[in-house]
Amino acid sequence: MGIRPGGKMAIRPALKLRWHKTTIRWLGKIPWLNLLIILALLFILAFSLSEAYWVRNSPPLFFFALIAVFSGWVLGLTRWRIGWCSVYSLLMAVALGVQYVGRIVPMGNEIPLHGWIETMNWQIFVFIERMNGWNQSIQLGKAIYDDGYWTLMLIVLVWLVSAWLAVCLKRHKNTWMALLPLIGAIAFTLQNQQKDVVFLLVALFFGLILVADQFYSRLHTSWKQRQVDFPEQLWVDWTAAVVVISVLVLIIASLAPAVTTREGWHHIRRWMDELKNPKISTVMDNGSGEYNYRPSNGDDEELLLLQPWDLSFVGAPLPKKNGTVMWVRVGDSTPRPWRMAVYNTYTGKGWTEAELDPQSVQVGIDSMQQGRRALVQRFTLFRAAEGRLFAAAEPVQSLRDGVQIVRLDNEDSHVVIGYVQQYELISMVPQVSADVLRNAAGGIPDEILEEYLQYPETLPQRVRNLADRLVEDEPTNYEKVIRIQNYIRQVVPYDLESPPAAEGQDVVDYFLFEAPSGFCSYYASAMAILLRVESIPARVVTGYAPGVYVIEQGNFEVTGDLAHAWVEVYFSGYGWIPFEPTPSQEVPYYASSVPLEKKESETPATSIQQASRRLMLLRIIIGFLIGMVFVWICWLLWRIFRNRQREKKMALHPVAMEYRRLRLKLAGVGISAPPMKTPQEFLQEASGLLTNYPHIQKTLRLCTDLYERTVYSPVLPGLSEMNTLRMSIHQAVKEGWLLRWRYLWERFLIKFRMKRKWLILTKS
């Protein structure tokens, strides 16, 4: 029997038509009106909470609300009680909120495998410290300034409200009960923030439509089941009436405060007086119909550009200018930051600049310093210099008249002062290695210890705890510096638009434990204070980042967007050595993390490659597991949906439906019977196998009796008997899980023994 020519071509249109009909049927089953109303309500909730400014950087609440609605819809498909659904939603909300606030699981691709788990460990430690701070504030009755706490609360609130709405609507609960938490959250937010009630009125409008739609849907279903004749276009009249009534109710509600309160009547009288006696404006304009605005005269842009950076408030925007700031010609292409100012005293919210000693001017190089070499620099500034100038590391000698090397007060460190646009000078730049700094030994001058170990007594204890834990296993100051530098570079994302700390909050504590991101002044401040806590002299310096080395000209081109702050650490015998805690900049060659002992067979490149491969393998395994879990969840949802569709087509009585489900579950654990056996015969056989499971045995007996009455008796079971059956099924859930695990374990043992016997037979 052959295939008719063109048969395959004829199949394709048929499949396409069938797919098209299936798609149309599925789209027709989606309650689009309910879906759009739910999206509108979620948007109003997320927008009102975001506009309430509970936190400075609001999380993506609408995104969390959408995920919560999907989670609630899935929970609505299960047979969990609504209380357990709420507990599960709470756990999910807390887990996602903790991940969003604490960044427990690092998401960056640049973190190697050996640092991924360690970073997660540190994030857990930091989050626990934050929680301790929240707990202390609550116990003392103080306000919690940590945005992370309120962000977590907002995520949990939005998740619970959205999931509750989805679960209640999916299970056809009372619509007002589903809407009450959402409307209440919107009303509380608007009342607390003294906002306009427009959002609340709009939410009530959509809520009334949703209530009416749900009520009409239930009536429509009931009419169809009872075969009541009604016009198909009744929903049009129903919808129009609902919209009109909702609008009238909301208008009356919005006008109620104006006519029922003394303040409302006062506003009405004032409005009537203004209508009778309109006010005439005495302000004259220029005839153009527009207001003229002239900004206040500020300092000259050039003066601002070359003045020391004001660090009195860490978190203030960087002094950013467009275009090229300067060219720097040096004898090599090694990138170095160009220092302008030094800061020594930390106030809790910022830094004060170190005082200068104008009477002590450096005129030349006294002697070569250990671990340093002389570097000649030529600076060409593209702005008029009005005060401070730049230098690499430690300036020691000026090669241009009008440029002075001025010593800091009570310390052998210098800055450059002058009023020129082009100058040359000599600096002593570090020429050290990691081993040299690791082995640095000797005493540190008392004036350095007194000046650069300072931090306020109000520094929070969790900052000190973090510093102690970071360096507890490090043997030398160099290892401690590297450990703190690397931690700070990894722990907080870099962002120039980072929000500042709250009023009265320690800025380093805020950056290390609460800030969503930061920039160079945050990173430098945190590193300096952590080092000072560990009795390592450190200071913050500002200037400009190295810039781009132009090979053709032999110059570094430094642009106005490279204003920068970094850290200098004092090492005995070598003086102040720069370090780089900001992740947007490269660390100096001597500041990379180098292990104390290297294995001869392992090179750094090999270690990096192995770490990258291990990280890739770990991500592949995790991705595979997540994919398997996702497929399993989809399979479960498909089974649930398929069974529900079959049950709807069967149109069985609720008792018959429960009996069918119970038989299917027992068949899944190996307890089944052929179709010719009666329910009572199956009950007798199954009772012998369920001796150790009394709740299941009791439930099966009760369900069998009610099922036989439903099928064979004209007297159907009552509502109380059905509730008793549901309660019995709920009590048997725990035993059902035990029976399931026992069945799987026995099957595993049987297969294991069979395989073992087969191996023995093959060997013999």
Coordinates of C-alpha atoms in Angstrom, one line a residue, residues 18 61 118 126 132 136 148 177 193 219 236 281 306 332 343 345 353-354 361 372 422 438 466 499 519 552 564 623 660:
R18 CA -4.4 22.0 14.2
L61 CA 9.4 45.6 43.2
E118 CA 35.2 32.3 50.1
V126 CA 28.7 40.6 56.7
N132 CA 22.9 42.0 64.6
Q136 CA 20.4 46.0 68.5
G148 CA 19.0 46.8 53.5
M177 CA -10.1 38.6 51.0
Q193 CA 3.8 59.4 53.4
L219 CA -22.7 33.0 38.4
V236 CA -21.7 43.6 28.3
S281 CA -0.4 89.0 40.3
L306 CA 43.0 72.1 40.4
D332 CA 58.9 54.8 31.5
Y343 CA 44.2 63.3 54.2
T345 CA 41.9 62.5 60.1
E353 CA 43.3 67.3 54.8
A354 CA 46.7 67.1 56.5
V361 CA 60.4 73.8 51.7
R372 CA 62.8 53.8 45.8
Q422 CA 54.0 73.5 32.9
R438 CA 56.5 41.1 53.2
L466 CA 35.3 42.5 60.2
P499 CA 23.6 56.7 47.1
F519 CA 33.2 54.6 44.1
E552 CA 53.8 58.0 19.8
H564 CA 40.6 59.4 41.9
G623 CA 23.4 24.9 35.6
R660 CA -9.9 8.2 42.0

